[in-house]
Coordinates of C-alpha atoms in Angstrom, one line a residue:
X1 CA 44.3 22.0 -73.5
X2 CA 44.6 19.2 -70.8
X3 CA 48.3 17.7 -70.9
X4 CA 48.9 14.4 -72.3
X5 CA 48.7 11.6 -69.7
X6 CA 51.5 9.3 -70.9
X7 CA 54.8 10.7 -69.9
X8 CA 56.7 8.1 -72.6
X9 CA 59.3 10.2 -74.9
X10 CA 58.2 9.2 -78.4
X11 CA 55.4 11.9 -78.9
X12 CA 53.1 11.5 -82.1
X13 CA 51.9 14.4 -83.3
X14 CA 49.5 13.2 -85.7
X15 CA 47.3 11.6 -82.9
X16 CA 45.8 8.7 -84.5
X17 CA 42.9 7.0 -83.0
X18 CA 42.6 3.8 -81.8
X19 CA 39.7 1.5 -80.5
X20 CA 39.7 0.7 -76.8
X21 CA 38.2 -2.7 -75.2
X22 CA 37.6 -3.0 -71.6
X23 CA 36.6 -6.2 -70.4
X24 CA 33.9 -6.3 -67.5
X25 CA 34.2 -8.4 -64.0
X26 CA 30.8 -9.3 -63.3
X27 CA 32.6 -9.9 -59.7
X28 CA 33.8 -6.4 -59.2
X29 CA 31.7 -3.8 -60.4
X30 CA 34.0 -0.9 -59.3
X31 CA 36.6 -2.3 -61.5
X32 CA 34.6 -1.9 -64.8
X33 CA 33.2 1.9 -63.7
X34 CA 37.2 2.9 -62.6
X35 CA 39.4 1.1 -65.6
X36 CA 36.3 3.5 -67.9
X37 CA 36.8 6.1 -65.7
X38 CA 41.1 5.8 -66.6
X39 CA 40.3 5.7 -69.9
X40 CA 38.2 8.1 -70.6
X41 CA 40.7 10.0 -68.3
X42 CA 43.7 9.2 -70.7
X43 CA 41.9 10.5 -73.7
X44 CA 42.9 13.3 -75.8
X45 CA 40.4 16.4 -77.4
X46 CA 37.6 15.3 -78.7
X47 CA 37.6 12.0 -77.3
X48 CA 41.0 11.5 -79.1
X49 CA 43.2 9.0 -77.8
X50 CA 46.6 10.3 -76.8
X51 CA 48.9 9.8 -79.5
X52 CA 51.4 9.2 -77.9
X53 CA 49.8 6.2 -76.5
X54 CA 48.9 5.3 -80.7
X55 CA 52.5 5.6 -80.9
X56 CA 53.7 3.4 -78.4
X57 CA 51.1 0.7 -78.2
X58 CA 49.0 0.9 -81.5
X59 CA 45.8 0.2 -81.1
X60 CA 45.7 -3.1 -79.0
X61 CA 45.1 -2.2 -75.4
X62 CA 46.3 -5.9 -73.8
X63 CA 50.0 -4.4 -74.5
X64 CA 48.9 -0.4 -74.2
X65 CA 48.7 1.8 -70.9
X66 CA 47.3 -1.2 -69.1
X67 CA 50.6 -3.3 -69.9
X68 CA 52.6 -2.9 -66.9
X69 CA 49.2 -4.6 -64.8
X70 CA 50.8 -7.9 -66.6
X71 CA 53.3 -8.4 -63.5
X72 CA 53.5 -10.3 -60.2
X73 CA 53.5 -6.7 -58.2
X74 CA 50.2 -4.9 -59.7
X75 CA 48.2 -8.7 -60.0
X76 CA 49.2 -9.2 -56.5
X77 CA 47.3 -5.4 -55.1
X78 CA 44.4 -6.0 -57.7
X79 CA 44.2 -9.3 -56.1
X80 CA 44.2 -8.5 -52.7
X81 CA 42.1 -5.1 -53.5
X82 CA 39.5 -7.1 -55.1
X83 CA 39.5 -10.2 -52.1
X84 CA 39.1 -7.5 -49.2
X85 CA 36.7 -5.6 -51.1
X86 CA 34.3 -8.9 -51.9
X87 CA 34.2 -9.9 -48.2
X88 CA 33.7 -6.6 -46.7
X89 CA 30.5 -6.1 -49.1
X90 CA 29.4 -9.9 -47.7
X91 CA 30.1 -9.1 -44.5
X92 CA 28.1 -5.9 -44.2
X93 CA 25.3 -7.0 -46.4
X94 CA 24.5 -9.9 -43.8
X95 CA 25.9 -7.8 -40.6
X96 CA 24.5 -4.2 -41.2
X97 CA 22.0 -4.3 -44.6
X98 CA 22.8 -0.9 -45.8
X99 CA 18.6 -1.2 -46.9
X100 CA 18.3 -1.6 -43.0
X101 CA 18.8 2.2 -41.9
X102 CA 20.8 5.3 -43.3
X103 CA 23.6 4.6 -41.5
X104 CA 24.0 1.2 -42.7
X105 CA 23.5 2.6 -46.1
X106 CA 26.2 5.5 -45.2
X107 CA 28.3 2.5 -44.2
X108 CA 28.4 0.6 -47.1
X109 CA 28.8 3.7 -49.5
X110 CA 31.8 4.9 -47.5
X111 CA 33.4 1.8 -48.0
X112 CA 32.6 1.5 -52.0
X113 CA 33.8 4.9 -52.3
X114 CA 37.3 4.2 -51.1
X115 CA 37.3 0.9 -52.8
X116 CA 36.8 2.4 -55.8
X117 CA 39.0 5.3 -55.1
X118 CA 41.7 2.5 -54.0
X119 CA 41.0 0.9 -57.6
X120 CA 41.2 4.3 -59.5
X121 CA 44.2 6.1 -58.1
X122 CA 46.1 2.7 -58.6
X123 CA 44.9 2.0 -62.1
X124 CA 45.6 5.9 -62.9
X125 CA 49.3 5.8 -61.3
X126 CA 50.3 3.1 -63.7
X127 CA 48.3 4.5 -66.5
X128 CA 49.9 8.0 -65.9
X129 CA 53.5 6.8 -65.2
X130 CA 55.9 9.1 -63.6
X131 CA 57.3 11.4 -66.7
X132 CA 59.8 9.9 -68.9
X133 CA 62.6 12.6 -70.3
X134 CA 62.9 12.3 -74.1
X135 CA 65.5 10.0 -75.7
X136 CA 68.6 12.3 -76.8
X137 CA 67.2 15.2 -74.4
X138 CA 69.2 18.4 -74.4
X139 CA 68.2 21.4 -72.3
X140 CA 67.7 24.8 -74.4
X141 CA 71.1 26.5 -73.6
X142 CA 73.4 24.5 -74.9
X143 CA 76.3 26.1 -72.1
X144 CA 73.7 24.3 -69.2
X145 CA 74.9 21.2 -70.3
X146 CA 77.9 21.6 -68.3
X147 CA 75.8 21.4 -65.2
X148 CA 74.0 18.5 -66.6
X149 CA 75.0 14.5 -66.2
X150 CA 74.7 12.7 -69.2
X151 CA 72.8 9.3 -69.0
X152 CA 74.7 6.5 -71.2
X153 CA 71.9 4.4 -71.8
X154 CA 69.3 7.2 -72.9
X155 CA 71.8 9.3 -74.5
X156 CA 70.8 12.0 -73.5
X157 CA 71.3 14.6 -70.2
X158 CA 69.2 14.7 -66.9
X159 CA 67.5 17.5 -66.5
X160 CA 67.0 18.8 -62.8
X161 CA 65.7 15.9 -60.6
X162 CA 65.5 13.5 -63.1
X163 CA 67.1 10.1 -62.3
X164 CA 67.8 7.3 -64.7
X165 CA 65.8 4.1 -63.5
X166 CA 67.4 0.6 -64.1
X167 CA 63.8 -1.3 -64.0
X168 CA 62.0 1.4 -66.6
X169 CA 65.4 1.7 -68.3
X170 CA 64.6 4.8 -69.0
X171 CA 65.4 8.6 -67.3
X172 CA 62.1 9.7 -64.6
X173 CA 61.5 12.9 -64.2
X174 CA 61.6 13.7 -60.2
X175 CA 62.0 10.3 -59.6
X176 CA 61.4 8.9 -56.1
X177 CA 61.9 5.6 -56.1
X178 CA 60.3 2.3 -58.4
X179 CA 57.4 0.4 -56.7
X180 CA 57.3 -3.1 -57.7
X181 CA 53.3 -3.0 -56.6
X182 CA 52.6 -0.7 -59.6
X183 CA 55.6 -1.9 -62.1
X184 CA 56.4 1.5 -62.6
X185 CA 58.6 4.4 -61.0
X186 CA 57.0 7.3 -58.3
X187 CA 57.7 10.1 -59.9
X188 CA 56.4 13.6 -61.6
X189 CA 53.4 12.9 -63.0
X190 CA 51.8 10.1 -60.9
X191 CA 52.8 11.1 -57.8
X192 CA 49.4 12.7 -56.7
X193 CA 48.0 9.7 -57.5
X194 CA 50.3 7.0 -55.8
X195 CA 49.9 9.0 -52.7
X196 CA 46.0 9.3 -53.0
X197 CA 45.9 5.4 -53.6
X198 CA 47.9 4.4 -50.4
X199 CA 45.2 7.1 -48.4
X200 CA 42.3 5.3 -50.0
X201 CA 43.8 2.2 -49.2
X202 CA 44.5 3.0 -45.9
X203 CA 41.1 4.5 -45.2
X204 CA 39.5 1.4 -47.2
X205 CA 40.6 -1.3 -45.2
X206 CA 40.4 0.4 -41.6
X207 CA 36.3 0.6 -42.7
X208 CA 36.9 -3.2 -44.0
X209 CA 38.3 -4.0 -40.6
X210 CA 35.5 -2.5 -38.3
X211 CA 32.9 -4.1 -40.5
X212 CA 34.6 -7.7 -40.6
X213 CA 35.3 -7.4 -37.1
X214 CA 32.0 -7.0 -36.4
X215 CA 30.9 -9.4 -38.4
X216 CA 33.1 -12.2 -36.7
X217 CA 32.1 -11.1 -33.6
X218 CA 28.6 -12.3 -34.2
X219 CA 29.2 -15.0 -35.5
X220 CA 30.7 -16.2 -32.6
X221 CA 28.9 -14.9 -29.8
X222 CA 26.3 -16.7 -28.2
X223 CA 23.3 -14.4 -29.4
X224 CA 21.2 -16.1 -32.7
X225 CA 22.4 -15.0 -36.0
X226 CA 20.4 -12.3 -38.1
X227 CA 21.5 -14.6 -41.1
X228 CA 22.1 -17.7 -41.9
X229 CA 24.8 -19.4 -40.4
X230 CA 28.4 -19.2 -42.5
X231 CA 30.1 -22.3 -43.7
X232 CA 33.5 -22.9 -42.0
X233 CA 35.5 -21.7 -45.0
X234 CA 33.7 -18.1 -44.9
X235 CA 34.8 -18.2 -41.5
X236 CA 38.5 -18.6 -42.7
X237 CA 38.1 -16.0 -45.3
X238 CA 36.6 -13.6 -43.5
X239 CA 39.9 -14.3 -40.7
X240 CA 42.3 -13.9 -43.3
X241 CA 40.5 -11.0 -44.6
X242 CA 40.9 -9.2 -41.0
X243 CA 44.8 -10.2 -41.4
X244 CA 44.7 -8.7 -44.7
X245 CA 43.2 -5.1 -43.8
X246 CA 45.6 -5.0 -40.8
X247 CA 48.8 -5.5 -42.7
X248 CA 47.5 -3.0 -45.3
X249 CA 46.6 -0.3 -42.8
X250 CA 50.3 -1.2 -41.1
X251 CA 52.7 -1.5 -44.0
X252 CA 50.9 1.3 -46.4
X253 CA 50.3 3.4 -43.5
X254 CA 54.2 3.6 -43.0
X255 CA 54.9 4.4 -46.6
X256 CA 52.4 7.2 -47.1
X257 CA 53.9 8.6 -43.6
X258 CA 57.0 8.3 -46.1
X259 CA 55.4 10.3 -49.0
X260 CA 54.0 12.8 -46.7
X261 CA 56.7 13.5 -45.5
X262 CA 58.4 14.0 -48.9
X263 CA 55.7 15.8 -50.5
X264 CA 56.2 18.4 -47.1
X265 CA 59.5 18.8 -47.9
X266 CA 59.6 18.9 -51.6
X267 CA 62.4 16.8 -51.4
X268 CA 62.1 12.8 -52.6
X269 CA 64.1 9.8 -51.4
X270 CA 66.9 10.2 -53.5
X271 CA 67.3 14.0 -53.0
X272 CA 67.1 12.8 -49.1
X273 CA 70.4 10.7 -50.2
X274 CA 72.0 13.4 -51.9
X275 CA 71.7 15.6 -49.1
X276 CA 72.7 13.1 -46.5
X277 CA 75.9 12.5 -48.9
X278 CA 76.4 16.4 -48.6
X279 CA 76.5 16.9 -45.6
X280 CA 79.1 13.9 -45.0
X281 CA 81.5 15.0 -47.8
X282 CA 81.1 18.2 -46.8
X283 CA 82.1 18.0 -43.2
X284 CA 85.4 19.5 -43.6
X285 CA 84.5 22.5 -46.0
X286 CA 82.9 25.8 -45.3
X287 CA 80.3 25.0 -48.3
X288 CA 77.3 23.7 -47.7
X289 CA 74.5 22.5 -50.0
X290 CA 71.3 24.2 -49.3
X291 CA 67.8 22.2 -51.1
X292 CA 67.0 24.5 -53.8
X293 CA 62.9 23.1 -54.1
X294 CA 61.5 23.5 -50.6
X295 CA 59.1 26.9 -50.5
X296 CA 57.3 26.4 -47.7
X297 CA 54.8 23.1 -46.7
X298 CA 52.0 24.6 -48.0
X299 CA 53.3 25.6 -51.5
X300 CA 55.2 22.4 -51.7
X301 CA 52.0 20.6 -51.2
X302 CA 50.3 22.6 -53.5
X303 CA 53.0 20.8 -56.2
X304 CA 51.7 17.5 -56.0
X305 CA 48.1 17.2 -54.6
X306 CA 45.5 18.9 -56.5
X307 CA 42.2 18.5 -56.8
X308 CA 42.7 15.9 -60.0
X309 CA 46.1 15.0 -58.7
X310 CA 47.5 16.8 -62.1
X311 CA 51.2 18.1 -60.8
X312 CA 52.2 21.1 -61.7
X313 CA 55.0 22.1 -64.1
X314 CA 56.9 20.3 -66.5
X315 CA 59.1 18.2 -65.2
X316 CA 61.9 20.0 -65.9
X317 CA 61.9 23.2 -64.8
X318 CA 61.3 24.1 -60.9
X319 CA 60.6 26.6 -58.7
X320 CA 63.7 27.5 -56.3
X321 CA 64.5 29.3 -53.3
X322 CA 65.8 32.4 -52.9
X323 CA 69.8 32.2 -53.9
X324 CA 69.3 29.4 -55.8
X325 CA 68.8 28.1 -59.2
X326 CA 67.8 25.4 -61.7
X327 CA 71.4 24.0 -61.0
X328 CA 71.4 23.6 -57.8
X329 CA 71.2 20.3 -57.2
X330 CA 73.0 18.8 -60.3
X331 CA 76.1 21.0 -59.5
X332 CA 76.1 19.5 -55.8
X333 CA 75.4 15.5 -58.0
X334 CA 78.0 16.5 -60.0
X335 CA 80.7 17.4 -57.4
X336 CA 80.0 14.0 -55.5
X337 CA 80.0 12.2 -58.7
X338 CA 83.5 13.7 -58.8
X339 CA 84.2 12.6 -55.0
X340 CA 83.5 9.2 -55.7
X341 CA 85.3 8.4 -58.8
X342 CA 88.4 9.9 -57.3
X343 CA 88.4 7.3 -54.8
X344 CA 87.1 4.5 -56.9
X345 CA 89.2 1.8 -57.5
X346 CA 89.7 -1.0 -60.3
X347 CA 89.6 -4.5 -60.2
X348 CA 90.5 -7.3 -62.1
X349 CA 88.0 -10.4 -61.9
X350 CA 89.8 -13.5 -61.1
X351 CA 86.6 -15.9 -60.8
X352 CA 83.4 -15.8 -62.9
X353 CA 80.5 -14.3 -60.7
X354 CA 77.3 -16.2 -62.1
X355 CA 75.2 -12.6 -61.0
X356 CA 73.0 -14.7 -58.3
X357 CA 71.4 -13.0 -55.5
X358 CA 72.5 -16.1 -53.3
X359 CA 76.1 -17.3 -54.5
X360 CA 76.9 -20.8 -53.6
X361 CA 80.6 -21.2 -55.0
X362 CA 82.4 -18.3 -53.4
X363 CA 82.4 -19.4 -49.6
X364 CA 80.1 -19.5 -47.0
X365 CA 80.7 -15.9 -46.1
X366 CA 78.9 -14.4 -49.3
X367 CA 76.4 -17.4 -49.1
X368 CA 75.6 -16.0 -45.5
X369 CA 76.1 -12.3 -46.2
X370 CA 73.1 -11.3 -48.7
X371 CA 72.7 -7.6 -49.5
X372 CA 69.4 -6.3 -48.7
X373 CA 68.7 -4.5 -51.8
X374 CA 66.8 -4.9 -54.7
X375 CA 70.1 -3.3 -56.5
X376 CA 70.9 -5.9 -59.4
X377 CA 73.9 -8.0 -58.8
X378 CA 75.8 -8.6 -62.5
X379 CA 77.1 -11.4 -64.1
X380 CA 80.9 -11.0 -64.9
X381 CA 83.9 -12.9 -67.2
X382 CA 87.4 -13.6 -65.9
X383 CA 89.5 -10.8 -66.9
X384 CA 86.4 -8.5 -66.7
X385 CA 87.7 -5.5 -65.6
X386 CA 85.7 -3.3 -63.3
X387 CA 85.5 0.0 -61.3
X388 CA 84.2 -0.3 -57.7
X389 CA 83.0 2.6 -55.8
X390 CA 81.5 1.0 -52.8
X391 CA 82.9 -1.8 -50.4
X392 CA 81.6 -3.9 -48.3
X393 CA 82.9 -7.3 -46.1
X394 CA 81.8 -9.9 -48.5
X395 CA 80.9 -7.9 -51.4
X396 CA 81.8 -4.9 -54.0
X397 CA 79.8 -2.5 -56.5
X398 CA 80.8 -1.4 -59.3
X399 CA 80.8 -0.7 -63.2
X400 CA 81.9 -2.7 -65.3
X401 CA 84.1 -1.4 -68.4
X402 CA 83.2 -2.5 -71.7
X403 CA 83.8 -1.1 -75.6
X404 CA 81.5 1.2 -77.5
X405 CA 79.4 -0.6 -79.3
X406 CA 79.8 0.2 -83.9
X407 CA 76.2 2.2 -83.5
X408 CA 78.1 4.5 -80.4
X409 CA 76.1 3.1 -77.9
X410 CA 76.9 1.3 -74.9
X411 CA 75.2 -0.5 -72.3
X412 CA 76.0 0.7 -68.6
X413 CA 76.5 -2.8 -66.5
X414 CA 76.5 -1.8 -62.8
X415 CA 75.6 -3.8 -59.3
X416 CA 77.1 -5.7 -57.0
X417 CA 79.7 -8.9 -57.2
X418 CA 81.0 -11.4 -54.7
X419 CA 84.3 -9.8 -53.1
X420 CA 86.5 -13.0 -53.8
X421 CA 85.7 -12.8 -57.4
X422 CA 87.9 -9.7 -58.1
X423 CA 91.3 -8.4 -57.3
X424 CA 92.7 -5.0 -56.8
X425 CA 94.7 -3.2 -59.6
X426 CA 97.4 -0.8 -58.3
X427 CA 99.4 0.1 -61.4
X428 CA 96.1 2.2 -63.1
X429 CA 94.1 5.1 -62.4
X430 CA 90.3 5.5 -62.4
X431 CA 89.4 7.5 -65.4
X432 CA 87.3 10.7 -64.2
X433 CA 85.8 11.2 -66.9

């Protein structure tokens, strides 16, 4: 039976039905044939829906699978998705009629198959998500969970891989890292699909730029037109449309040379971090941390790009090399865990940090200094008292300690702070555990 598509904890096992209602764009006919396509795709036996989609979003589809669409990151690529596409068709309608020969028709279906390939793949990466890890999870053996960190806010453990995410605020299995143009994490089970959406796009907009090209070409040469003359402000479009493709083709180009590279390796961007910090720490040992998941380019491939961009596995368990196991890594996360919280240190806060990305009232060194993260930056209480593990000039990160709540749990406030808001303590230790 086809897995689930919906990655979200809460499983219902009754797998109630619900109606679903897509709304057509008579503007964009490849977005009503690909949000059916998802859909259909994210349905159950029988043309169930998935119940754990029932579950989490009852039967009202504006605040379903298609929720995290309702954000300035996913808006902004339909947007742009849907402008490039609308000129290029335009463009090569007047330019090149794909009625004109077969190449002109071969032209214009290349291009609508990747647009709609684009528009799918994107759609299906949110709709997907990466894998969530129950709430409360435990792994089978109850001795593994010594090897095992345990995630405050889920309460629950990681499993192997899994990483908790601050934006989802929830624990991704094989989490790479959380794209703000889909409003969801990179992970397990969307993978395949985030990578086959940056190819499309990629592959999309270098066709888009040849035909606009083209297209703007004629329209200024000296030679009569084969159409009718454009108004000034298709003229501007179509420019800013040839802007558009280029920047696309640039800036997604670089990050699929990023997930290529990953999928290659088997390893994702924070296992690349984890290494990097192992091999630092390391330095002065004989150990040394070997990555447990890389079996070869071909096999690893094989883990994320199939032919419906369905992953395989779990999510939690792996396959390893040779002398290793499923523990490898989270033995080697535990021990720099360890590293760092011996040489954390606590502060005192001294001046009320307001949590603003641009500080105005703690001198003009912070004001000038801005971190270049998206790593949240908290708000924090005189008297707050705080553990810092990293350091830098004009500013610190750290975690900030607070009681257990009457229900036992406890929300984990971390990120970064303005230096002069805080103040050393020497007299106490860093609790370890």
């Amino acid at each position: 039976m086809k897995r689930n598509h919906n990655r979200m904890s809460e499983i219902n096992a009754s797998g109630e039905t619900g109606e679903t209602h897509v709304c057509e764009d008579p503007a964009h006919p490849v977005a009503v044939v690909v949000v059916v396509l998802v859909v259909i795709k994210s349905e159950g036996v029988n043309g169930r829906p998935d119940a754990n989609l029932k579950l989490l979003y009852g039967d009202n589809m504006c605040v379903g699978p298609l929720k995290k669409l309702c954000h300035w990151g996913p808006l902004s690529s339909l947007a742009m998705i849907k402008f490039i596409t609308l000129m290029t068709i335009h463009c090569s309608r007047q330019w090149w009629p794909p009625q004109d020969s077969i190449l002109a028709a071969a032209s214009f279906l290349l291009f609508f198959i990747l647009s709609g390939l684009t528009l799918f793949h994107f759609i299906s990466a949110i709709v997907e998500g990466p894998g969530y890890l129950t709430l409360k999870w435990m792994p089978e053996k109850a001795t593994d969970i010594q090897y095992l960190q345990y995630c405050i806010v889920c309460q629950g453990y990681k499993a192997p891989r899994s990483h908790h995410c601050r934006k989802c605020n929830r624990c991704v299995m094989k989490m790479d890292h959380h794209c703000p143009w889909i409003n969801t994490c990179v992970g397990h089970y969307n993978h395949g699909h985030f990578t086959a959406f940056l190819a499309s796009a990629i592959g999309g907009c270098s066709v888009s730029f040849i035909i606009l090209t083209s297209w703007i070409t004629t329209v200024l040469s000296l030679k009569p037109l084969p159409f009718p003359p454009p108004e000034f402000y298709t003229i501007i479009l179509v420019v800013f449309s040839i802007g558009a493709s280029v920047g696309v083709v640039l800036a997604v180009g670089m990050l699929l040379s990023v997930q290529i590279l990953a999928i290659l390796r088997n390893r994702t961007e924070i296992e690349d971090w984890i290494l990097q910090k192992s091999q630092c720490w390391r330095n002065d040992t004989d150990a040394k941390y070997i990555h447990p998941y890389s079996k070869g380019w071909l096999f690893n491939i094989s883990q994320v790009l199939t032919w419906d961009c369905t992953p395989v596995g779990d999510g939690i368990t792996w396959p390893v090399i040779d002398g290793c196991d499923q523990y490898t890594l989270t033995r080697e996360q535990l021990a720099q865990k360890l590293d760092k919280r011996k040489k954390a240190r606590i502060y005192r806060i001294v001046k009320a940090a307001s949590g603003s990305k641009f500080p105005i009232g703690h001198g003009f060194g912070v004001f000038f200094h801005p971190l270049c993260t998206d790593e949240s930056r908290i708000k924090l209480d005189v008297n707050d008292i705080v553990i810092v593990t990293r350091w830098k000039k004009y500013w610190l990160f750290g975690r900030k300690e607070q009681k257990e709540e009457e229900d036992g749990k406890s929300k984990c406030i971390r990120g970064w702070f303005p230096r002069p808001c805080a103040v050393e303590v020497i007299e106490k230790s860093v609790r370890l555990g």
